[in-house]
Coordinates of C-alpha atoms in Angstrom, one line a residue:
Chain A
M1 CA 42.1 24.7 61.5
A2 CA 44.9 27.4 61.6
S3 CA 44.2 31.1 61.6
I4 CA 46.0 34.4 61.3
N5 CA 45.3 37.2 63.6
L6 CA 45.2 40.8 62.3
H7 CA 44.2 43.9 64.2
G8 CA 42.1 41.8 66.6
N9 CA 40.4 39.9 63.8
S10 CA 40.9 36.2 63.2
Y11 CA 41.0 34.7 59.7
E12 CA 40.7 31.0 59.1
V13 CA 43.3 29.5 56.7
D14 CA 43.9 26.0 55.6
E15 CA 47.1 23.9 56.0
D16 CA 48.8 25.7 53.1
G17 CA 47.7 29.2 54.4
F18 CA 44.8 29.8 51.9
L19 CA 42.0 32.0 53.2
Q20 CA 38.9 29.9 54.0
E21 CA 36.4 32.7 53.9
P22 CA 37.1 34.7 50.8
D23 CA 34.6 37.4 51.6
K24 CA 36.7 38.4 54.6
W25 CA 39.6 39.4 52.4
T26 CA 41.1 42.8 52.8
E27 CA 44.3 44.4 51.6
D28 CA 45.7 43.9 55.0
V29 CA 45.2 40.2 54.8
A30 CA 47.3 40.2 51.5
K31 CA 50.0 42.2 53.3
A32 CA 50.1 39.8 56.2
M33 CA 50.3 36.8 53.9
A34 CA 53.1 38.4 51.9
E35 CA 55.0 39.2 55.1
M36 CA 54.9 35.5 56.1
E37 CA 56.7 34.7 52.9
G38 CA 59.3 37.4 53.5
I39 CA 57.9 40.2 51.3
T40 CA 57.3 43.3 53.4
D41 CA 56.8 45.8 50.7
L42 CA 54.0 45.3 48.2
N43 CA 54.5 47.5 45.2
E44 CA 52.3 48.6 42.4
T45 CA 52.9 45.5 40.3
H46 CA 52.0 43.2 43.2
W47 CA 48.7 45.0 43.4
K48 CA 48.2 45.0 39.7
V49 CA 48.5 41.2 39.6
M50 CA 46.4 40.6 42.6
N51 CA 43.6 42.9 41.5
Y52 CA 43.7 41.3 38.1
L53 CA 43.3 37.8 39.7
R54 CA 40.5 39.0 42.0
D55 CA 38.6 40.6 39.1
Y56 CA 39.1 37.6 36.8
F57 CA 38.0 35.2 39.5
K58 CA 34.9 37.2 40.3
Q59 CA 33.8 37.1 36.6
N60 CA 34.8 33.5 35.8
G61 CA 34.8 31.5 39.0
I62 CA 38.3 30.3 38.4
A63 CA 41.8 31.7 38.2
P64 CA 43.1 32.6 34.7
M65 CA 45.5 30.4 32.7
V66 CA 49.1 31.3 33.7
R67 CA 49.6 32.3 30.1
K68 CA 46.7 34.7 30.2
L69 CA 47.8 36.2 33.5
T70 CA 51.3 37.0 32.2
K71 CA 49.9 38.3 28.9
D72 CA 47.2 40.6 30.4
T73 CA 49.4 42.0 33.3
G74 CA 52.5 42.3 31.2
V75 CA 54.4 40.5 34.0
N76 CA 56.4 37.6 32.7
L77 CA 56.8 34.3 34.6
K78 CA 60.3 35.1 35.8
E79 CA 59.2 38.4 37.2
M80 CA 56.2 36.7 38.6
Y81 CA 58.4 34.4 40.7
E82 CA 60.4 37.4 41.8
L83 CA 57.3 39.2 43.0
F84 CA 55.6 36.1 44.4
P85 CA 58.2 33.7 45.8
Q86 CA 56.0 30.6 45.4
G87 CA 54.7 31.5 42.1
P88 CA 51.3 32.6 40.6
A89 CA 49.2 29.8 42.2
N90 CA 50.8 29.3 45.6
S91 CA 51.6 33.0 46.3
A92 CA 49.8 35.4 44.1
C93 CA 46.4 33.6 44.2
K94 CA 46.8 32.9 47.9
W95 CA 47.6 36.6 48.8
A96 CA 44.7 37.7 46.6
G97 CA 42.3 35.5 48.6
L98 CA 41.5 33.0 45.9
P99 CA 40.8 29.4 46.9
K100 CA 43.6 26.8 46.8
P101 CA 43.9 25.2 43.4
T102 CA 43.0 21.5 43.5
G103 CA 43.7 18.5 41.2
C104 CA 46.9 18.3 39.1
V105 CA 47.7 22.0 39.5
Chain B
M1 CA 48.8 8.2 73.3
E2 CA 46.2 7.3 70.8
N3 CA 44.7 10.8 70.6
Q4 CA 47.2 12.5 68.4
K5 CA 48.3 10.4 65.5
S6 CA 50.6 12.0 63.1
Y7 CA 50.2 11.3 59.4
P8 CA 52.6 12.1 56.6
Y9 CA 49.9 13.9 54.6
Y10 CA 46.8 15.9 55.6
I11 CA 43.7 13.8 56.3
E12 CA 40.2 15.1 56.9
K13 CA 38.6 12.6 59.2
P14 CA 40.8 9.8 60.1
L15 CA 39.5 7.0 62.3
E16 CA 41.6 7.6 65.5
Y17 CA 40.4 4.6 67.5
R18 CA 40.0 0.9 66.7
R19 CA 41.7 1.4 63.4
V20 CA 42.7 -2.3 63.2
E21 CA 39.1 -3.4 63.6
G22 CA 38.0 -0.8 61.1
F23 CA 40.6 -1.9 58.6
L24 CA 39.7 -5.6 58.9
A25 CA 36.0 -4.8 58.5
A26 CA 36.7 -2.7 55.4
F27 CA 39.0 -5.4 54.0
E28 CA 36.2 -7.9 54.5
E29 CA 33.7 -5.7 52.7
V30 CA 36.1 -5.2 49.8
L31 CA 36.7 -8.9 49.5
K32 CA 32.9 -9.5 49.4
N33 CA 32.4 -7.0 46.6
S34 CA 35.3 -7.6 44.4
N35 CA 37.5 -10.3 42.7
Y36 CA 40.6 -9.5 44.8
R37 CA 40.4 -12.8 46.7
S38 CA 41.6 -14.8 43.8
I39 CA 44.7 -12.6 43.3
L40 CA 45.4 -12.5 47.1
D41 CA 45.1 -16.3 47.3
L42 CA 47.6 -16.7 44.5
Y43 CA 50.0 -14.2 46.0
S44 CA 49.6 -15.9 49.4
R45 CA 51.1 -19.1 47.9
I46 CA 54.2 -17.6 46.4
S47 CA 57.3 -16.2 47.9
M48 CA 57.4 -12.5 48.7
H49 CA 60.9 -12.5 49.9
C50 CA 63.3 -12.6 47.0
S51 CA 63.6 -8.8 46.8
R52 CA 64.5 -8.7 43.2
C53 CA 62.3 -5.6 43.0
A54 CA 64.6 -3.8 45.5
T55 CA 67.3 -3.5 42.8
E56 CA 64.9 -1.7 40.5
C57 CA 62.6 0.4 42.8
Q58 CA 63.7 4.0 42.5
I59 CA 62.1 4.8 45.9
Y60 CA 64.0 2.1 47.7
Q61 CA 67.1 3.0 45.8
S62 CA 66.9 6.5 47.2
T63 CA 65.7 5.9 50.8
G64 CA 67.4 2.6 51.5
R65 CA 64.6 1.8 53.9
P66 CA 63.5 -1.8 53.9
E67 CA 59.9 -0.6 54.3
D68 CA 60.2 0.8 50.8
V69 CA 61.0 -2.5 49.1
P70 CA 57.9 -3.3 47.1
C71 CA 57.6 -6.9 48.2
Y72 CA 58.2 -6.0 51.8
R73 CA 55.3 -3.5 51.6
S74 CA 53.0 -5.9 49.7
A75 CA 53.8 -8.7 52.2
I76 CA 52.2 -6.7 55.1
L77 CA 48.9 -6.7 53.2
I78 CA 49.2 -10.4 52.2
R79 CA 50.1 -11.4 55.8
I80 CA 46.9 -9.7 57.1
Y81 CA 44.9 -11.3 54.4
K82 CA 46.3 -14.8 55.2
R83 CA 45.9 -14.4 59.0
H84 CA 42.4 -12.9 59.0
F85 CA 40.7 -14.1 55.8
T86 CA 41.8 -17.6 55.1
P87 CA 40.7 -20.7 57.2
L88 CA 44.3 -21.9 57.8
G89 CA 45.4 -18.5 58.8
R90 CA 42.6 -18.1 61.3
L91 CA 43.4 -21.5 62.8
K92 CA 47.1 -20.7 63.1
G93 CA 46.2 -17.4 64.6
R94 CA 44.1 -19.1 67.3
L95 CA 46.7 -21.7 68.1
F96 CA 49.7 -19.5 68.2
G97 CA 48.1 -16.1 68.6
S98 CA 50.6 -14.4 66.4
L99 CA 50.7 -12.4 63.1
S100 CA 47.5 -10.5 63.8
A101 CA 47.1 -7.1 62.3
T102 CA 48.3 -4.3 64.6
E103 CA 48.2 -0.6 65.0
A104 CA 51.8 -0.6 63.8
D105 CA 50.8 -2.3 60.6
I106 CA 48.3 0.4 59.9
D107 CA 50.9 3.1 60.5
Q108 CA 53.3 1.4 58.3
M109 CA 50.8 0.8 55.5
L110 CA 49.5 4.4 55.5
E111 CA 53.0 5.6 55.1
S112 CA 54.4 3.0 52.8
F113 CA 51.5 2.8 50.4
Y114 CA 51.9 6.5 49.8
H115 CA 55.7 6.3 49.5
C116 CA 55.0 4.0 46.5
T117 CA 54.4 6.1 43.3
A118 CA 52.5 3.1 41.8
C119 CA 54.8 3.2 38.7
G120 CA 54.7 -0.5 38.3
R121 CA 58.3 -0.8 37.3
C122 CA 59.0 -3.5 40.0
T123 CA 56.5 -5.8 38.3
M124 CA 58.6 -5.8 35.2
Y125 CA 61.4 -7.5 37.1
C126 CA 59.5 -9.6 39.6
P127 CA 60.2 -13.3 38.8
M128 CA 56.8 -14.2 40.4
G129 CA 54.9 -11.6 38.4
I130 CA 53.5 -10.0 41.5
D131 CA 51.6 -6.8 40.6
H132 CA 52.7 -4.6 43.5
R133 CA 51.1 -1.6 42.0
L134 CA 47.7 -3.3 42.3
L135 CA 48.4 -4.2 45.9
T136 CA 49.3 -0.5 46.5
R137 CA 45.9 0.5 45.2
L138 CA 44.1 -2.2 47.2
G139 CA 45.9 -1.2 50.4
R140 CA 45.1 2.5 49.8
F141 CA 41.5 1.5 48.9
I142 CA 41.0 -0.3 52.2
L143 CA 42.6 2.6 54.2
S144 CA 40.4 5.1 52.4
K145 CA 37.4 3.2 53.8
I146 CA 38.5 4.1 57.3
G147 CA 39.1 7.7 56.4
I148 CA 42.8 7.5 55.7
V149 CA 43.2 9.1 52.4
P150 CA 45.2 12.3 51.6
K151 CA 43.0 15.3 51.8
A152 CA 44.2 16.7 48.5
L153 CA 42.9 13.7 46.6
A154 CA 39.6 13.4 48.6
V155 CA 38.8 17.1 48.1
S156 CA 39.4 17.0 44.4
V157 CA 37.3 13.8 44.0
R158 CA 34.4 15.3 46.0
E159 CA 34.3 18.3 43.7
Q160 CA 34.4 16.0 40.7
L161 CA 31.6 13.7 41.8
E162 CA 29.4 15.9 44.0
G163 CA 30.5 19.5 43.4
E164 CA 28.9 22.2 41.2
T165 CA 31.7 22.2 38.6
G166 CA 32.1 18.4 38.3
N167 CA 35.8 18.4 37.9
T168 CA 38.9 18.1 40.0
S169 CA 40.2 21.6 39.6
A170 CA 36.8 23.2 40.1
V171 CA 36.7 24.9 36.7
P172 CA 33.1 26.2 36.1
L173 CA 31.7 26.1 32.6
K174 CA 31.8 29.9 32.4
G175 CA 35.5 29.8 33.2
L176 CA 36.1 27.1 30.6
K177 CA 34.4 29.1 27.9
T178 CA 36.5 32.2 28.7
T179 CA 39.6 30.1 28.6
I180 CA 38.6 28.5 25.3
E181 CA 38.0 32.0 23.8
F182 CA 41.4 33.0 25.0
L183 CA 43.1 30.0 23.4
E184 CA 41.3 30.6 20.1
E185 CA 42.5 34.2 20.0
E186 CA 46.1 33.0 20.8
I187 CA 46.0 30.5 18.0
L188 CA 44.7 33.2 15.6
E189 CA 47.4 35.6 16.7
I190 CA 50.3 33.0 16.6
K191 CA 49.3 30.8 13.7
G192 CA 47.1 33.2 11.7
V193 CA 44.3 30.6 11.4
E194 CA 40.9 30.5 13.0
V195 CA 40.8 27.2 15.0
R196 CA 37.8 26.3 17.1
F197 CA 37.5 24.2 20.3
P198 CA 34.0 22.8 19.5
V199 CA 31.8 22.5 22.5
D200 CA 28.8 20.1 22.6
F201 CA 29.1 19.2 18.9
E202 CA 26.6 16.3 18.7
G203 CA 27.7 13.1 17.1
A204 CA 31.4 13.9 17.0
E205 CA 33.7 11.0 16.4
Y206 CA 35.9 12.0 19.4
V207 CA 34.8 13.5 22.7
F208 CA 37.9 15.1 24.1
F209 CA 38.7 14.8 27.8
P210 CA 41.9 16.5 28.9
P211 CA 43.1 16.5 32.5
V212 CA 41.1 19.6 33.5
S213 CA 44.2 21.2 35.0
D214 CA 45.4 21.8 31.4
F215 CA 42.8 24.6 31.2
L216 CA 44.8 26.4 33.9
M217 CA 48.4 25.3 33.2
E218 CA 48.9 24.0 29.7
A219 CA 47.9 26.5 27.0
D220 CA 50.4 25.2 24.5
T221 CA 49.4 21.6 24.8
L222 CA 45.8 22.4 24.2
M223 CA 46.5 24.7 21.3
G224 CA 48.7 22.1 19.8
I225 CA 46.0 19.5 20.1
A226 CA 43.4 21.8 18.6
C227 CA 45.6 22.7 15.7
V228 CA 46.4 19.0 14.9
L229 CA 42.7 18.0 15.0
H230 CA 41.7 21.0 13.0
E231 CA 44.3 20.5 10.4
A232 CA 43.5 16.9 9.9
G233 CA 39.8 17.6 9.7
V234 CA 39.0 15.4 12.7
S235 CA 35.5 15.5 14.0
W236 CA 35.8 16.2 17.7
T237 CA 34.3 18.1 20.6
I238 CA 34.6 19.1 24.2
A239 CA 31.5 18.2 26.3
S240 CA 30.1 20.9 28.5
G241 CA 28.8 18.5 31.1
N242 CA 32.2 16.9 31.8
Y243 CA 35.6 18.0 30.6
D244 CA 37.9 16.3 33.1
A245 CA 39.7 13.0 32.4
I246 CA 41.4 12.9 35.8
N247 CA 40.5 9.8 37.8
Y248 CA 42.1 9.6 41.2
G249 CA 40.2 6.4 41.7
L250 CA 43.0 4.7 40.0
F251 CA 45.2 5.7 42.9
Y252 CA 43.1 4.9 45.9
S253 CA 39.6 3.6 45.3
D254 CA 37.9 1.2 42.9
E255 CA 34.6 2.8 43.7
V256 CA 35.8 6.3 42.7
L257 CA 37.4 4.8 39.6
E258 CA 34.1 3.3 38.5
K259 CA 32.0 6.5 39.3
V260 CA 34.3 8.7 37.3
L261 CA 34.3 6.4 34.3
Q262 CA 30.5 6.0 34.4
K263 CA 30.2 9.8 34.5
M264 CA 32.5 10.0 31.5
A265 CA 30.5 7.4 29.5
Q266 CA 27.2 9.1 30.4
E267 CA 28.4 12.4 28.9
V268 CA 29.6 10.7 25.7
R269 CA 26.2 9.1 25.3
R270 CA 24.5 12.5 26.0
I271 CA 26.2 14.2 23.1
K272 CA 26.1 11.0 21.0
G273 CA 29.9 10.9 20.7
K274 CA 31.6 7.8 19.3
K275 CA 35.0 7.6 21.0
I276 CA 36.7 8.9 24.1
L277 CA 39.8 10.9 23.3
I278 CA 42.1 11.5 26.3
G279 CA 44.6 14.4 26.3
E280 CA 48.2 14.3 27.5
C281 CA 47.6 12.5 30.7
G282 CA 49.0 9.1 31.7
H283 CA 46.8 7.9 34.6
A284 CA 43.6 9.2 33.0
S285 CA 44.4 7.3 29.8
R286 CA 45.1 4.1 31.5
S287 CA 42.1 4.3 33.8
A288 CA 39.8 4.8 30.9
K289 CA 41.4 2.4 28.5
V290 CA 41.8 -0.5 31.0
F291 CA 38.8 -0.1 33.3
L292 CA 36.0 1.4 31.2
P293 CA 35.4 -2.1 29.6
S294 CA 35.1 -3.6 33.2
F295 CA 32.6 -1.0 34.4
N296 CA 30.7 -0.4 31.2
E297 CA 30.1 -3.8 29.8
S298 CA 26.9 -3.1 28.0
E299 CA 28.4 -1.0 25.2
E300 CA 31.8 -0.5 23.8
I301 CA 33.2 3.0 23.8
P302 CA 36.7 3.0 22.4
V303 CA 39.3 4.9 24.3
V304 CA 42.1 6.7 22.4
N305 CA 45.0 8.6 23.7
I306 CA 45.9 11.8 21.8
L307 CA 49.4 10.5 21.1
E308 CA 48.0 7.5 19.3
L309 CA 45.7 9.6 17.2
T310 CA 48.3 12.2 16.3
A311 CA 50.8 9.5 15.3
Q312 CA 48.2 8.0 13.0
L313 CA 47.2 11.3 11.5
I314 CA 50.9 12.0 10.7
K315 CA 51.3 8.5 9.2
D316 CA 48.2 9.1 7.1
G317 CA 49.7 12.4 5.8
K318 CA 46.9 14.5 7.2
I319 CA 49.2 17.1 8.8
E320 CA 52.3 18.9 7.6
I321 CA 55.1 19.7 10.0
D322 CA 58.0 22.1 9.6
E323 CA 61.0 19.8 9.9
N324 CA 63.2 22.6 10.9
A325 CA 61.1 24.3 13.5
I326 CA 62.7 22.6 16.5
T327 CA 66.5 23.0 16.7
E328 CA 67.1 22.2 20.4
K329 CA 68.2 18.9 21.8
V330 CA 65.1 17.0 23.0
T331 CA 64.5 14.0 25.2
Y332 CA 61.3 12.1 25.9
H333 CA 59.9 11.0 29.3
D334 CA 57.6 7.9 29.2
P335 CA 54.7 8.4 31.6
C336 CA 54.4 5.1 33.6
N337 CA 50.7 4.7 33.2
I338 CA 50.8 4.6 29.4
S339 CA 54.2 3.1 28.7
R340 CA 54.6 0.3 31.3
S341 CA 52.3 -2.0 29.4
G342 CA 53.9 -1.1 26.1
W343 CA 50.7 0.7 25.0
I344 CA 52.2 4.0 24.1
V345 CA 55.9 3.8 23.5
D346 CA 56.4 3.8 19.7
Q347 CA 53.7 6.4 18.8
P348 CA 55.3 9.5 20.4
R349 CA 58.7 8.4 18.9
D350 CA 57.0 8.1 15.5
I351 CA 55.8 11.7 15.9
I352 CA 59.1 12.9 17.1
K353 CA 61.2 11.5 14.3
N354 CA 59.2 13.7 11.8
F355 CA 60.4 17.0 13.2
I356 CA 63.0 16.7 15.9
K357 CA 66.5 16.1 14.6
D358 CA 68.4 16.2 17.8
F359 CA 66.7 13.6 19.8
V360 CA 68.2 11.7 22.7
E361 CA 66.7 8.8 24.6
M362 CA 66.9 8.5 28.4
T363 CA 68.5 5.4 30.0
P364 CA 66.4 3.4 30.6
S365 CA 63.4 4.4 28.5
G366 CA 60.2 3.1 27.0
R367 CA 58.5 0.4 29.1
Y368 CA 61.4 0.4 31.5
N369 CA 61.5 4.1 32.0
L370 CA 61.9 5.6 35.5
C371 CA 58.9 7.3 37.1
C372 CA 59.0 11.1 37.3
G373 CA 58.9 10.5 41.1
G374 CA 55.4 12.0 41.5
G375 CA 53.2 9.2 40.3
G376 CA 50.3 7.5 42.1
G377 CA 48.7 10.8 43.0
T378 CA 51.6 12.0 45.1
V379 CA 52.2 15.0 42.8
S380 CA 48.8 16.5 43.8
I381 CA 49.7 16.3 47.5
N382 CA 51.5 19.5 48.2
E383 CA 52.9 18.4 51.6
L384 CA 54.7 15.5 50.0
K385 CA 56.7 17.8 47.7
P386 CA 60.0 17.5 49.8
Y387 CA 59.6 13.8 49.6
R388 CA 58.9 13.8 45.9
M389 CA 61.9 16.0 45.2
N390 CA 64.4 14.0 47.3
T391 CA 63.5 10.3 46.7
G392 CA 62.0 9.1 43.4
G393 CA 62.5 12.6 41.9
K394 CA 66.2 12.5 42.7
R395 CA 66.8 9.6 40.5
K396 CA 64.7 11.2 37.8
A397 CA 66.7 14.4 38.0
E398 CA 69.9 12.5 37.6
Q399 CA 68.5 10.7 34.6
L400 CA 67.3 13.9 33.0
K401 CA 70.6 15.6 33.6
A402 CA 72.6 12.8 32.0
T403 CA 70.8 13.3 28.7
G404 CA 72.2 16.8 28.3
A405 CA 68.9 17.8 26.6
D406 CA 67.6 21.3 26.4
V407 CA 64.0 20.2 26.4
V408 CA 62.2 17.2 28.0
I409 CA 58.8 16.2 26.6
A410 CA 56.5 14.8 29.3
P411 CA 53.1 14.1 27.8
C412 CA 51.2 13.9 31.1
A413 CA 49.8 16.5 33.4
N414 CA 51.1 14.7 36.4
C415 CA 54.7 14.2 35.1
K416 CA 54.8 17.8 33.7
K417 CA 54.2 19.2 37.2
Q418 CA 56.7 16.9 38.9
I419 CA 59.4 17.4 36.2
G420 CA 58.8 21.2 36.2
E421 CA 59.4 21.2 40.0
L422 CA 62.5 19.0 39.7
I423 CA 64.0 21.3 37.1
A424 CA 63.5 24.2 39.5
H425 CA 64.6 22.3 42.5
Y426 CA 67.8 20.9 41.0
K427 CA 68.4 23.9 38.7
L428 CA 68.6 21.7 35.6
P429 CA 69.4 23.6 32.4
M430 CA 66.3 22.5 30.5
R431 CA 62.6 23.2 30.1
H432 CA 59.7 20.8 30.1
V433 CA 56.9 20.7 27.5
G434 CA 54.1 18.5 26.2
L435 CA 54.6 16.8 22.9
H436 CA 51.8 18.9 21.4
D437 CA 53.5 22.1 22.7
L438 CA 56.3 21.4 20.2
L439 CA 53.8 20.4 17.5
F440 CA 52.0 23.7 18.0
T441 CA 55.3 25.4 17.1
A442 CA 56.0 23.1 14.2
I443 CA 52.7 22.4 12.5
K444 CA 52.0 24.1 9.2
M445 CA 48.5 25.4 9.0
K446 CA 46.7 25.8 5.7
K447 CA 43.0 25.3 5.9
Q448 CA 41.1 28.5 6.7
V449 CA 37.7 26.8 7.0
V450 CA 36.6 25.9 10.4
S451 CA 35.8 22.2 10.8
N452 CA 32.7 20.8 12.5
E453 CA 30.6 23.8 11.5

């Protein structure tokens, strides 16, 4: 199992870099994951999307539909890919500490 | 040397030692509990060397590796069967000591059987009628018994069969209900009509099983389906105990295949439904249609794919479509699992001709269509993405480009994902949709009364 190290703390991640223990998520973890994908500056919109995902997941136990995510955050899919290089599932959800989507997703 | 095996995909607990012995024991167990022996005996007696399939396999056409020729791959399994499980083979093995299964065979099979996208196209051209797709599944089945199965498939199946949510994308009932509410609001906003996604409506004619991933990815497909069923007054429902048609058993395990189908049939019985309605999904449709009768002999639950039903509803004049709603140039991708047998080839075209004027066929198409390049479960295995893009997917991308279409319809969750990724990877100037996505745009809604209530 791989891990990322941050300020002396170690966080377990799976092969695709998804956090294995969601309770351990902090904003610094998100920043570190973003940096690994080449995004060094997380702006307000990044946080808006990630906070939305975290809240939605807490309430529903699953990520929202892509269509709902874009509608509720006001960030369209093209902008989403500019903000999160690998898209809503593989970057946004990952940085926000959500589990890796499985099945035909 | 044996400690650190490398695998082309992630594996949870592979057997690292004595893999050959393990494989042979698993093979024996499978033979004992199945009817594969008769097929293997037949294939043992016919030639596996003509290589006609090589001219048609899009994987081999891309890689040029002999290991990717369908009959080359199948012949490994047949050779092991002959050597270890037939009297003559055993005798020859003792006398000449050759042809026994080796570690190298295992390595080759675990790679080659997952290079194959199980599209079944080679069988269309095989003069001997060898079903290589079946042998791919059998090979993967035996490998899975010694722990060699892609983690992505194993994890999804575990959640579906043993997990709390009971489906491959781990969508809990609460999440499903929120999603359904959202979709109903969207339909109201866009079409101006109240349309419901009924849940646990007892005695419905159709119990609807989409690939559960649609509840995350394919809002338009689901809304289109709900509008069609609503408009035609069809009695249908989603079942709260199981709303996932995905069946990865079709790709690597007969045991999983059976368990997923039993679970589906059980849920239909619970809510006293009459038929199973599968959404836009190729492998889920084929696994239910073809294998439910094998595993569920006591009663007959008809299996219907949504494209069949919608085509019939249109033919019966039950829904009205705006002929001018779609102006773009459109092409249609035949998902292997529903088209190869000829089952669903005409129905989508019957639907299309009602409202898409600028339609162009791919070459080849229908039963002979090329695979999207992500079949056989490979689309769900993230680490195989470079492979999917550059081998089978490459041929598909060329084929898509040649149509000059603005829109490609791919009525299958698996194909949608792969084709979407191909479009991005090759920067193709087109978008991909489900057939019901377009119907959602084009359908004329009139009834204001909610059906089923």
